[in-house]
Amino acid sequence: MTEFDPKSVEYVGLLEQVADELMPGAELSLAAAEAALGEIADGVIVTDASGRVTYSNPLISEMTGDLVGLLPGQKLNDTLLLYDRDGARLPPILPDDDGDAAAALPAKREFAACLLRPEREPQLLDISVQVQAVCDGPRLQHYVLVLRNTSAARRISSRLSWQTSHDPLTRLPNRQYFESELQLAVTQCLDRRQHHVLLYLDVYQFKVINDTLGYAAGDQLLVQLVTQLQRCLSSADLFARVGSDEFAILLRDCTVEEARRVVVRLREAVQKFAFHWEGNDSRVAISIGAVAVDRHAPPAGQLLASANDACCAARDQGRNRVKLFSDSRKVLEKRRQTTWVAEIHAALREDRLLLYRQPVVALRDHLRVHHYEILVRMRGRDGSVISPGLFLPAAERYGLIEEVDRWVIRRIFGYMAREQRHTGGGLSYAINISGLSLGDETFADFVLHELTEAGVAPSRVQFEITETSAINNLERALIFIHKLRAAGCSFALDDFGRGVSSLAYLRQLPVDYLKIDGSFVRNMLDDEIDSAMVSTVDHLAKHMGISTIAEYAETPELLEKLRLMGVDYAQGFGIAAASSLPEICDPRSPQS
């Protein structure tokens, strides 16, 4: 709030001279009006019908950079000069007379402009200007102008717009932006007979870097790799990050033969690239799928799926392989269905799914473990542990995720029951629920039945639902939440802040925890906007009686900042990586 400047009283007091004209019969005292206008965060100017200043509040002098401000009797058009963002003068704000020119203008109008402040920073101050004509019947009496500083809002709006279309780590366009540009290119092919090539890149065994060296190393590897790949592309090409370790490139105005030469450069760049991290040297490889984009091309989403299929086929052939997509889509679809879909069925049948856990700690209680999040893995036929990122997308796409969710519920409740018998109490666990299960009207009753059968204390059970799945299945989500909360379970809204409808739906979802999306948390030490977003979400949650959990807390410095900010809990590689559930010796059950 702007502090009242006593030096301006002599000018503010001039309101009394026009009191009868400004506020005839008003119930609000003039002193109260002056105090209110002096305290608000907008600049206010009142002129007479000819455009001469009769009043301006203290904030006007601060906005213009002039300690004296606008003096009564001055012509507004002569003293308040406005500019566009290029520094060009804008036309006068008010008409030169109070006759026909004034009548031709709307009674109320608003526009964007800039104030030029030569001796202050920033020199160009972004403002919005609202002009309202005050009339007594047909006769113009006054003009009231409200000037609002929009510089911070413009910066935040611009930054948020950038964040919705770009990946914060690599600073490349994201999948949403890339897909929209690809669709535009497809449309132009129909109109102009243009030819492009779409490349889909997958970083081979990127997960190994994350698992062995940590997420910070994985992030740095991607940043360095992107820099190397960008040198192989022209300025007209569009390069985007479309997944955790997946990238897409649109080679504009390019034939397949020309694309082959680009692919050779990309492969050579990757083969020469060596990643150094804390004394460790690592080398990566890429798999590339290619699709021709011409007037016969399908929509952008299908093109990306085709390029991804070709990339998967290339990856199956080994390191640094390239596959050009042809019309063998049915063969590729069959291959995918007979691998992951068949493998998921087999894993459920052969009991090869695994439960892992990652601790969530209390930031204001010496990092004491508050509860664990349950994560699912798969044991491969060769005994290796398969990341959920490889098989869960297929489970969701082909409707197998509900079976996975039910398997997880049965197994974790059984584990918690054994833990309860062994220790007399037991820890609390958070269980992820998919959107498909959330939309299943029988799922809540299934969970309640399994909870009762296992004899687990409901207070030990927390369910995590993503913001997107909750909004897409709002009615079923509310039913599920109310039923399980009535039984004594708690709920967390995961990835909060990632969707565009977060605030609009938060009031309707009776959750106990908000998990602040890791894309804001991980960069908050270096990014003021991300830090402000985390602080805002935490502040909002506190007002609603909701606890907050920060994801991707990866360094001690980040943990300390989150603690000082007031965030309640944290989770991430900086605390502990996910690990398998410890075995429990229970004579009543041979399973661990």
PDB file of C-alpha atoms in Angstrom, residues 115-382:
ATOM      1  CA  LEU A 115       4.839   6.642 -18.675  1.00  0.00           C
ATOM      2  CA  LEU A 116       8.305   7.965 -19.483  1.00  0.00           C
ATOM      3  CA  ARG A 117      10.400   8.527 -16.351  1.00  0.00           C
ATOM      4  CA  PRO A 118      13.852   9.738 -17.548  1.00  0.00           C
ATOM      5  CA  GLU A 119      15.578   9.687 -14.166  1.00  0.00           C
ATOM      6  CA  ARG A 120      14.022   6.526 -12.709  1.00  0.00           C
ATOM      7  CA  GLU A 121      14.150   2.782 -13.359  1.00  0.00           C
ATOM      8  CA  PRO A 122      12.422   1.428 -15.297  1.00  0.00           C
ATOM      9  CA  GLN A 123      12.265   4.433 -17.592  1.00  0.00           C
ATOM     10  CA  LEU A 124       9.146   3.129 -19.357  1.00  0.00           C
ATOM     11  CA  LEU A 125       6.477   2.203 -16.824  1.00  0.00           C
ATOM     12  CA  ASP A 126       3.654   0.004 -18.154  1.00  0.00           C
ATOM     13  CA  ILE A 127       0.249   1.273 -17.052  1.00  0.00           C
ATOM     14  CA  SER A 128      -3.410   0.838 -17.850  1.00  0.00           C
ATOM     15  CA  VAL A 129      -5.416   4.046 -18.165  1.00  0.00           C
ATOM     16  CA  GLN A 130      -9.135   4.221 -17.452  1.00  0.00           C
ATOM     17  CA  VAL A 131     -10.920   7.439 -18.412  1.00  0.00           C
ATOM     18  CA  GLN A 132     -14.492   8.125 -17.311  1.00  0.00           C
ATOM     19  CA  ALA A 133     -16.584  11.162 -18.162  1.00  0.00           C
ATOM     20  CA  VAL A 134     -18.822  12.369 -15.308  1.00  0.00           C
ATOM     21  CA  CYS A 135     -21.948  14.157 -16.543  1.00  0.00           C
ATOM     22  CA  ASP A 136     -24.841  15.969 -14.960  1.00  0.00           C
ATOM     23  CA  GLY A 137     -27.552  15.090 -17.407  1.00  0.00           C
ATOM     24  CA  PRO A 138     -26.293  16.059 -20.868  1.00  0.00           C
ATOM     25  CA  ARG A 139     -23.660  18.423 -19.471  1.00  0.00           C
ATOM     26  CA  LEU A 140     -20.076  17.227 -18.983  1.00  0.00           C
ATOM     27  CA  GLN A 141     -18.819  18.013 -15.489  1.00  0.00           C
ATOM     28  CA  HIS A 142     -15.512  16.208 -14.955  1.00  0.00           C
ATOM     29  CA  TYR A 143     -13.131  13.528 -16.114  1.00  0.00           C
ATOM     30  CA  VAL A 144     -11.883  10.894 -13.668  1.00  0.00           C
ATOM     31  CA  LEU A 145      -8.724   9.021 -14.661  1.00  0.00           C
ATOM     32  CA  VAL A 146      -7.379   5.906 -12.931  1.00  0.00           C
ATOM     33  CA  LEU A 147      -3.783   4.871 -13.704  1.00  0.00           C
ATOM     34  CA  ARG A 148      -2.687   1.370 -12.701  1.00  0.00           C
ATOM     35  CA  ASN A 149       0.907   0.114 -12.725  1.00  0.00           C
ATOM     36  CA  THR A 150       0.905  -3.095 -14.795  1.00  0.00           C
ATOM     37  CA  SER A 151       4.685  -3.610 -15.169  1.00  0.00           C
ATOM     38  CA  ALA A 152       4.890  -6.489 -12.674  1.00  0.00           C
ATOM     39  CA  ALA A 153       1.699  -8.046 -13.998  1.00  0.00           C
ATOM     40  CA  ARG A 154       3.051  -7.836 -17.556  1.00  0.00           C
ATOM     41  CA  ARG A 155       6.299  -9.534 -16.543  1.00  0.00           C
ATOM     42  CA  ILE A 156       4.495 -12.272 -14.651  1.00  0.00           C
ATOM     43  CA  SER A 157       1.993 -12.753 -17.465  1.00  0.00           C
ATOM     44  CA  SER A 158       4.784 -12.951 -20.019  1.00  0.00           C
ATOM     45  CA  ARG A 159       6.720 -15.391 -17.852  1.00  0.00           C
ATOM     46  CA  LEU A 160       3.690 -17.577 -17.185  1.00  0.00           C
ATOM     47  CA  SER A 161       2.914 -17.583 -20.900  1.00  0.00           C
ATOM     48  CA  TRP A 162       6.485 -18.732 -21.569  1.00  0.00           C
ATOM     49  CA  GLN A 163       6.250 -21.398 -18.878  1.00  0.00           C
ATOM     50  CA  THR A 164       3.070 -22.874 -20.349  1.00  0.00           C
ATOM     51  CA  SER A 165       4.781 -23.336 -23.717  1.00  0.00           C
ATOM     52  CA  HIS A 166       8.371 -24.219 -22.712  1.00  0.00           C
ATOM     53  CA  ASP A 167      10.304 -26.745 -20.673  1.00  0.00           C
ATOM     54  CA  PRO A 168      11.963 -24.911 -17.749  1.00  0.00           C
ATOM     55  CA  LEU A 169      15.013 -27.199 -17.666  1.00  0.00           C
ATOM     56  CA  THR A 170      16.147 -27.183 -21.301  1.00  0.00           C
ATOM     57  CA  ARG A 171      14.251 -23.992 -22.218  1.00  0.00           C
ATOM     58  CA  LEU A 172      12.981 -25.761 -25.318  1.00  0.00           C
ATOM     59  CA  PRO A 173       9.337 -25.609 -26.426  1.00  0.00           C
ATOM     60  CA  ASN A 174       7.195 -28.251 -24.723  1.00  0.00           C
ATOM     61  CA  ARG A 175       4.977 -30.915 -26.263  1.00  0.00           C
ATOM     62  CA  GLN A 176       1.839 -28.772 -26.301  1.00  0.00           C
ATOM     63  CA  TYR A 177       3.533 -25.946 -28.177  1.00  0.00           C
ATOM     64  CA  PHE A 178       5.312 -28.318 -30.544  1.00  0.00           C
ATOM     65  CA  GLU A 179       2.107 -30.167 -31.411  1.00  0.00           C
ATOM     66  CA  SER A 180       0.311 -26.904 -32.221  1.00  0.00           C
ATOM     67  CA  GLU A 181       3.184 -25.798 -34.490  1.00  0.00           C
ATOM     68  CA  LEU A 182       3.272 -29.230 -36.129  1.00  0.00           C
ATOM     69  CA  GLN A 183      -0.454 -29.014 -36.851  1.00  0.00           C
ATOM     70  CA  LEU A 184       0.096 -25.596 -38.417  1.00  0.00           C
ATOM     71  CA  ALA A 185       2.827 -27.084 -40.618  1.00  0.00           C
ATOM     72  CA  VAL A 186       0.469 -29.891 -41.691  1.00  0.00           C
ATOM     73  CA  THR A 187      -2.153 -27.308 -42.649  1.00  0.00           C
ATOM     74  CA  GLN A 188       0.399 -25.317 -44.652  1.00  0.00           C
ATOM     75  CA  CYS A 189       1.365 -28.484 -46.522  1.00  0.00           C
ATOM     76  CA  LEU A 190      -2.199 -28.702 -47.812  1.00  0.00           C
ATOM     77  CA  ASP A 191      -2.168 -25.070 -48.936  1.00  0.00           C
ATOM     78  CA  ARG A 192       1.402 -24.647 -50.211  1.00  0.00           C
ATOM     79  CA  ARG A 193       2.519 -28.179 -51.084  1.00  0.00           C
ATOM     80  CA  GLN A 194       5.394 -27.921 -48.578  1.00  0.00           C
ATOM     81  CA  HIS A 195       7.465 -30.879 -47.359  1.00  0.00           C
ATOM     82  CA  HIS A 196       8.822 -31.332 -43.847  1.00  0.00           C
ATOM     83  CA  VAL A 197      10.289 -34.189 -41.811  1.00  0.00           C
ATOM     84  CA  LEU A 198       9.449 -34.993 -38.197  1.00  0.00           C
ATOM     85  CA  LEU A 199      12.125 -36.599 -36.015  1.00  0.00           C
ATOM     86  CA  TYR A 200      11.413 -38.234 -32.648  1.00  0.00           C
ATOM     87  CA  LEU A 201      14.448 -38.769 -30.400  1.00  0.00           C
ATOM     88  CA  ASP A 202      14.790 -40.944 -27.309  1.00  0.00           C
ATOM     89  CA  VAL A 203      17.855 -40.783 -25.045  1.00  0.00           C
ATOM     90  CA  TYR A 204      18.971 -44.381 -24.710  1.00  0.00           C
ATOM     91  CA  GLN A 205      19.112 -45.635 -21.079  1.00  0.00           C
ATOM     92  CA  PHE A 206      18.729 -42.149 -19.614  1.00  0.00           C
ATOM     93  CA  LYS A 207      17.183 -43.772 -16.533  1.00  0.00           C
ATOM     94  CA  VAL A 208      20.563 -45.339 -15.708  1.00  0.00           C
ATOM     95  CA  ILE A 209      22.074 -41.861 -15.272  1.00  0.00           C
ATOM     96  CA  ASN A 210      19.215 -40.807 -12.963  1.00  0.00           C
ATOM     97  CA  ASP A 211      19.440 -43.979 -10.886  1.00  0.00           C
ATOM     98  CA  THR A 212      23.225 -44.050 -10.529  1.00  0.00           C
ATOM     99  CA  LEU A 213      24.222 -40.375 -10.424  1.00  0.00           C
ATOM    100  CA  GLY A 214      20.990 -38.720  -9.296  1.00  0.00           C
ATOM    101  CA  TYR A 215      18.381 -36.454 -10.871  1.00  0.00           C
ATOM    102  CA  ALA A 216      20.635 -33.400 -10.797  1.00  0.00           C
ATOM    103  CA  ALA A 217      23.123 -35.242 -12.991  1.00  0.00           C
ATOM    104  CA  GLY A 218      20.345 -36.372 -15.304  1.00  0.00           C
ATOM    105  CA  ASP A 219      19.111 -32.804 -15.653  1.00  0.00           C
ATOM    106  CA  GLN A 220      22.587 -31.491 -16.452  1.00  0.00           C
ATOM    107  CA  LEU A 221      23.116 -34.247 -19.005  1.00  0.00           C
ATOM    108  CA  LEU A 222      19.960 -33.214 -20.846  1.00  0.00           C
ATOM    109  CA  VAL A 223      20.972 -29.544 -20.837  1.00  0.00           C
ATOM    110  CA  GLN A 224      24.410 -30.339 -22.287  1.00  0.00           C
ATOM    111  CA  LEU A 225      23.022 -32.818 -24.810  1.00  0.00           C
ATOM    112  CA  VAL A 226      20.459 -30.313 -26.049  1.00  0.00           C
ATOM    113  CA  THR A 227      23.229 -27.780 -26.636  1.00  0.00           C
ATOM    114  CA  GLN A 228      25.110 -30.310 -28.784  1.00  0.00           C
ATOM    115  CA  LEU A 229      22.026 -31.246 -30.806  1.00  0.00           C
ATOM    116  CA  GLN A 230      21.033 -27.627 -31.430  1.00  0.00           C
ATOM    117  CA  ARG A 231      24.315 -27.044 -33.261  1.00  0.00           C
ATOM    118  CA  CYS A 232      23.222 -29.591 -35.864  1.00  0.00           C
ATOM    119  CA  LEU A 233      19.999 -27.763 -36.708  1.00  0.00           C
ATOM    120  CA  SER A 234      19.134 -24.641 -38.654  1.00  0.00           C
ATOM    121  CA  SER A 235      17.365 -21.646 -37.153  1.00  0.00           C
ATOM    122  CA  ALA A 236      14.192 -22.583 -39.058  1.00  0.00           C
ATOM    123  CA  ASP A 237      13.930 -26.011 -37.400  1.00  0.00           C
ATOM    124  CA  LEU A 238      11.726 -26.480 -34.332  1.00  0.00           C
ATOM    125  CA  PHE A 239      13.319 -28.433 -31.457  1.00  0.00           C
ATOM    126  CA  ALA A 240      11.174 -29.429 -28.445  1.00  0.00           C
ATOM    127  CA  ARG A 241      11.255 -31.582 -25.337  1.00  0.00           C
ATOM    128  CA  VAL A 242       8.154 -33.781 -25.466  1.00  0.00           C
ATOM    129  CA  GLY A 243       8.874 -36.197 -22.611  1.00  0.00           C
ATOM    130  CA  SER A 244      11.247 -36.935 -19.752  1.00  0.00           C
ATOM    131  CA  ASP A 245      13.974 -38.212 -22.101  1.00  0.00           C
ATOM    132  CA  GLU A 246      12.228 -37.657 -25.430  1.00  0.00           C
ATOM    133  CA  PHE A 247      12.615 -34.854 -27.967  1.00  0.00           C
ATOM    134  CA  ALA A 248      11.010 -33.940 -31.271  1.00  0.00           C
ATOM    135  CA  ILE A 249      12.425 -31.947 -34.185  1.00  0.00           C
ATOM    136  CA  LEU A 250      10.475 -30.491 -37.092  1.00  0.00           C
ATOM    137  CA  LEU A 251      12.813 -30.046 -40.052  1.00  0.00           C
ATOM    138  CA  ARG A 252      11.004 -27.389 -42.038  1.00  0.00           C
ATOM    139  CA  ASP A 253      11.101 -27.338 -45.859  1.00  0.00           C
ATOM    140  CA  CYS A 254      13.131 -30.506 -45.845  1.00  0.00           C
ATOM    141  CA  THR A 255      13.036 -33.657 -47.968  1.00  0.00           C
ATOM    142  CA  VAL A 256      13.646 -37.138 -46.598  1.00  0.00           C
ATOM    143  CA  GLU A 257      17.038 -37.212 -48.312  1.00  0.00           C
ATOM    144  CA  GLU A 258      18.050 -33.917 -46.690  1.00  0.00           C
ATOM    145  CA  ALA A 259      16.765 -35.222 -43.349  1.00  0.00           C
ATOM    146  CA  ARG A 260      19.113 -38.206 -43.615  1.00  0.00           C
ATOM    147  CA  ARG A 261      22.092 -35.823 -43.644  1.00  0.00           C
ATOM    148  CA  VAL A 262      20.723 -34.027 -40.548  1.00  0.00           C
ATOM    149  CA  VAL A 263      20.283 -37.369 -38.780  1.00  0.00           C
ATOM    150  CA  VAL A 264      23.896 -38.282 -39.551  1.00  0.00           C
ATOM    151  CA  ARG A 265      25.042 -35.016 -37.947  1.00  0.00           C
ATOM    152  CA  LEU A 266      22.866 -35.682 -34.885  1.00  0.00           C
ATOM    153  CA  ARG A 267      24.225 -39.189 -34.418  1.00  0.00           C
ATOM    154  CA  GLU A 268      27.831 -38.031 -34.812  1.00  0.00           C
ATOM    155  CA  ALA A 269      27.281 -35.243 -32.278  1.00  0.00           C
ATOM    156  CA  VAL A 270      25.919 -37.728 -29.731  1.00  0.00           C
ATOM    157  CA  GLN A 271      28.737 -40.222 -30.355  1.00  0.00           C
ATOM    158  CA  LYS A 272      31.315 -37.493 -29.653  1.00  0.00           C
ATOM    159  CA  PHE A 273      29.470 -36.261 -26.560  1.00  0.00           C
ATOM    160  CA  ALA A 274      30.894 -37.312 -23.193  1.00  0.00           C
ATOM    161  CA  PHE A 275      29.158 -36.368 -19.949  1.00  0.00           C
ATOM    162  CA  HIS A 276      31.384 -35.640 -16.951  1.00  0.00           C
ATOM    163  CA  TRP A 277      29.878 -35.565 -13.458  1.00  0.00           C
ATOM    164  CA  GLU A 278      31.761 -35.660 -10.151  1.00  0.00           C
ATOM    165  CA  GLY A 279      34.563 -37.785 -11.526  1.00  0.00           C
ATOM    166  CA  ASN A 280      32.291 -40.060 -13.533  1.00  0.00           C
ATOM    167  CA  ASP A 281      32.345 -40.178 -17.329  1.00  0.00           C
ATOM    168  CA  SER A 282      29.199 -41.331 -19.090  1.00  0.00           C
ATOM    169  CA  ARG A 283      28.203 -41.694 -22.701  1.00  0.00           C
ATOM    170  CA  VAL A 284      24.694 -41.799 -24.047  1.00  0.00           C
ATOM    171  CA  ALA A 285      23.056 -42.853 -27.278  1.00  0.00           C
ATOM    172  CA  ILE A 286      19.877 -41.864 -29.050  1.00  0.00           C
ATOM    173  CA  SER A 287      17.186 -43.653 -31.008  1.00  0.00           C
ATOM    174  CA  ILE A 288      15.534 -41.691 -33.805  1.00  0.00           C
ATOM    175  CA  GLY A 289      12.216 -42.202 -35.540  1.00  0.00           C
ATOM    176  CA  ALA A 290      11.431 -40.213 -38.679  1.00  0.00           C
ATOM    177  CA  VAL A 291       8.152 -39.401 -40.448  1.00  0.00           C
ATOM    178  CA  ALA A 292       7.587 -37.470 -43.649  1.00  0.00           C
ATOM    179  CA  VAL A 293       5.195 -34.513 -43.301  1.00  0.00           C
ATOM    180  CA  ASP A 294       3.444 -33.610 -46.553  1.00  0.00           C
ATOM    181  CA  ARG A 295      -0.058 -32.957 -47.862  1.00  0.00           C
ATOM    182  CA  HIS A 296      -0.995 -36.594 -47.217  1.00  0.00           C
ATOM    183  CA  ALA A 297       0.068 -36.415 -43.569  1.00  0.00           C
ATOM    184  CA  PRO A 298      -2.456 -37.185 -40.755  1.00  0.00           C
ATOM    185  CA  PRO A 299      -3.120 -34.741 -37.868  1.00  0.00           C
ATOM    186  CA  ALA A 300      -0.246 -33.713 -35.585  1.00  0.00           C
ATOM    187  CA  GLY A 301      -1.135 -36.090 -32.758  1.00  0.00           C
ATOM    188  CA  GLN A 302      -1.085 -39.090 -35.076  1.00  0.00           C
ATOM    189  CA  LEU A 303       2.155 -37.918 -36.648  1.00  0.00           C
ATOM    190  CA  LEU A 304       3.835 -37.793 -33.248  1.00  0.00           C
ATOM    191  CA  ALA A 305       2.492 -41.254 -32.416  1.00  0.00           C
ATOM    192  CA  SER A 306       3.879 -42.577 -35.713  1.00  0.00           C
ATOM    193  CA  ALA A 307       7.274 -40.983 -35.075  1.00  0.00           C
ATOM    194  CA  ASN A 308       7.282 -42.424 -31.562  1.00  0.00           C
ATOM    195  CA  ASP A 309       6.465 -45.879 -32.947  1.00  0.00           C
ATOM    196  CA  ALA A 310       9.365 -45.599 -35.371  1.00  0.00           C
ATOM    197  CA  CYS A 311      11.614 -44.460 -32.521  1.00  0.00           C
ATOM    198  CA  CYS A 312      10.595 -47.498 -30.449  1.00  0.00           C
ATOM    199  CA  ALA A 313      11.422 -49.748 -33.379  1.00  0.00           C
ATOM    200  CA  ALA A 314      14.820 -48.052 -33.699  1.00  0.00           C
ATOM    201  CA  ARG A 315      15.484 -48.480 -29.974  1.00  0.00           C
ATOM    202  CA  ASP A 316      14.714 -52.195 -30.195  1.00  0.00           C
ATOM    203  CA  GLN A 317      17.440 -52.526 -32.833  1.00  0.00           C
ATOM    204  CA  GLY A 318      20.141 -51.105 -30.535  1.00  0.00           C
ATOM    205  CA  ARG A 319      22.053 -47.902 -29.800  1.00  0.00           C
ATOM    206  CA  ASN A 320      22.111 -44.908 -32.170  1.00  0.00           C
ATOM    207  CA  ARG A 321      19.675 -46.454 -34.634  1.00  0.00           C
ATOM    208  CA  VAL A 322      17.268 -44.652 -36.961  1.00  0.00           C
ATOM    209  CA  LYS A 323      13.925 -45.891 -38.261  1.00  0.00           C
ATOM    210  CA  LEU A 324      11.814 -44.234 -40.950  1.00  0.00           C
ATOM    211  CA  PHE A 325       8.127 -44.749 -40.329  1.00  0.00           C
ATOM    212  CA  SER A 326       6.283 -46.418 -43.177  1.00  0.00           C
ATOM    213  CA  ASP A 327       2.746 -47.733 -43.492  1.00  0.00           C
ATOM    214  CA  SER A 328       3.501 -50.593 -41.098  1.00  0.00           C
ATOM    215  CA  ARG A 329       1.555 -48.963 -38.263  1.00  0.00           C
ATOM    216  CA  LYS A 330      -0.499 -52.096 -37.655  1.00  0.00           C
ATOM    217  CA  VAL A 331       2.681 -54.117 -37.294  1.00  0.00           C
ATOM    218  CA  LEU A 332       4.087 -51.595 -34.802  1.00  0.00           C
ATOM    219  CA  GLU A 333       0.830 -51.498 -32.835  1.00  0.00           C
ATOM    220  CA  LYS A 334       0.796 -55.278 -32.689  1.00  0.00           C
ATOM    221  CA  ARG A 335       4.398 -55.276 -31.486  1.00  0.00           C
ATOM    222  CA  ARG A 336       3.564 -52.809 -28.724  1.00  0.00           C
ATOM    223  CA  GLN A 337       0.493 -54.738 -27.639  1.00  0.00           C
ATOM    224  CA  THR A 338       2.340 -58.069 -27.576  1.00  0.00           C
ATOM    225  CA  THR A 339       5.173 -56.557 -25.537  1.00  0.00           C
ATOM    226  CA  TRP A 340       3.965 -54.162 -22.819  1.00  0.00           C
ATOM    227  CA  VAL A 341       0.301 -55.156 -22.723  1.00  0.00           C
ATOM    228  CA  ALA A 342       1.144 -58.840 -22.720  1.00  0.00           C
ATOM    229  CA  GLU A 343       3.967 -58.180 -20.262  1.00  0.00           C
ATOM    230  CA  ILE A 344       1.651 -56.330 -17.843  1.00  0.00           C
ATOM    231  CA  HIS A 345      -0.856 -59.189 -17.962  1.00  0.00           C
ATOM    232  CA  ALA A 346       1.957 -61.647 -17.300  1.00  0.00           C
ATOM    233  CA  ALA A 347       3.365 -59.535 -14.454  1.00  0.00           C
ATOM    234  CA  LEU A 348      -0.054 -59.428 -12.768  1.00  0.00           C
ATOM    235  CA  ARG A 349      -0.528 -63.149 -13.268  1.00  0.00           C
ATOM    236  CA  GLU A 350       2.987 -64.100 -12.161  1.00  0.00           C
ATOM    237  CA  ASP A 351       3.107 -61.587  -9.304  1.00  0.00           C
ATOM    238  CA  ARG A 352       6.047 -59.669 -10.817  1.00  0.00           C
ATOM    239  CA  LEU A 353       4.907 -56.184  -9.833  1.00  0.00           C
ATOM    240  CA  LEU A 354       6.903 -54.649  -6.991  1.00  0.00           C
ATOM    241  CA  LEU A 355       6.077 -52.028  -4.371  1.00  0.00           C
ATOM    242  CA  TYR A 356       8.619 -49.323  -3.599  1.00  0.00           C
ATOM    243  CA  ARG A 357       8.327 -46.423  -1.155  1.00  0.00           C
ATOM    244  CA  GLN A 358       9.760 -42.910  -0.900  1.00  0.00           C
ATOM    245  CA  PRO A 359       9.692 -40.929   2.365  1.00  0.00           C
ATOM    246  CA  VAL A 360       7.836 -37.649   2.847  1.00  0.00           C
ATOM    247  CA  VAL A 361       9.484 -35.738   5.708  1.00  0.00           C
ATOM    248  CA  ALA A 362       8.358 -32.958   8.059  1.00  0.00           C
ATOM    249  CA  LEU A 363      10.428 -29.848   7.353  1.00  0.00           C
ATOM    250  CA  ARG A 364       9.778 -28.333  10.778  1.00  0.00           C
ATOM    251  CA  ASP A 365      10.492 -31.504  12.728  1.00  0.00           C
ATOM    252  CA  HIS A 366      14.132 -32.281  11.837  1.00  0.00           C
ATOM    253  CA  LEU A 367      13.136 -34.137   8.639  1.00  0.00           C
ATOM    254  CA  ARG A 368      11.232 -36.788  10.554  1.00  0.00           C
ATOM    255  CA  VAL A 369       9.436 -39.224   8.231  1.00  0.00           C
ATOM    256  CA  HIS A 370       5.764 -38.305   8.209  1.00  0.00           C
ATOM    257  CA  HIS A 371       4.625 -40.962   5.723  1.00  0.00           C
ATOM    258  CA  TYR A 372       5.766 -42.849   2.621  1.00  0.00           C
ATOM    259  CA  GLU A 373       4.496 -42.631  -0.939  1.00  0.00           C
ATOM    260  CA  ILE A 374       3.953 -46.030  -2.548  1.00  0.00           C
ATOM    261  CA  LEU A 375       5.402 -46.476  -6.038  1.00  0.00           C
ATOM    262  CA  VAL A 376       5.075 -49.466  -8.362  1.00  0.00           C
ATOM    263  CA  ARG A 377       7.803 -51.180 -10.368  1.00  0.00           C
ATOM    264  CA  MET A 378       7.946 -54.366 -12.465  1.00  0.00           C
ATOM    265  CA  ARG A 379      10.426 -57.218 -12.209  1.00  0.00           C
ATOM    266  CA  GLY A 380      11.542 -58.207 -15.685  1.00  0.00           C
ATOM    267  CA  ARG A 381      11.827 -61.798 -16.790  1.00  0.00           C
ATOM    268  CA  ASP A 382      15.604 -61.449 -16.430  1.00  0.00           C
TER     269      ASP A 382
END
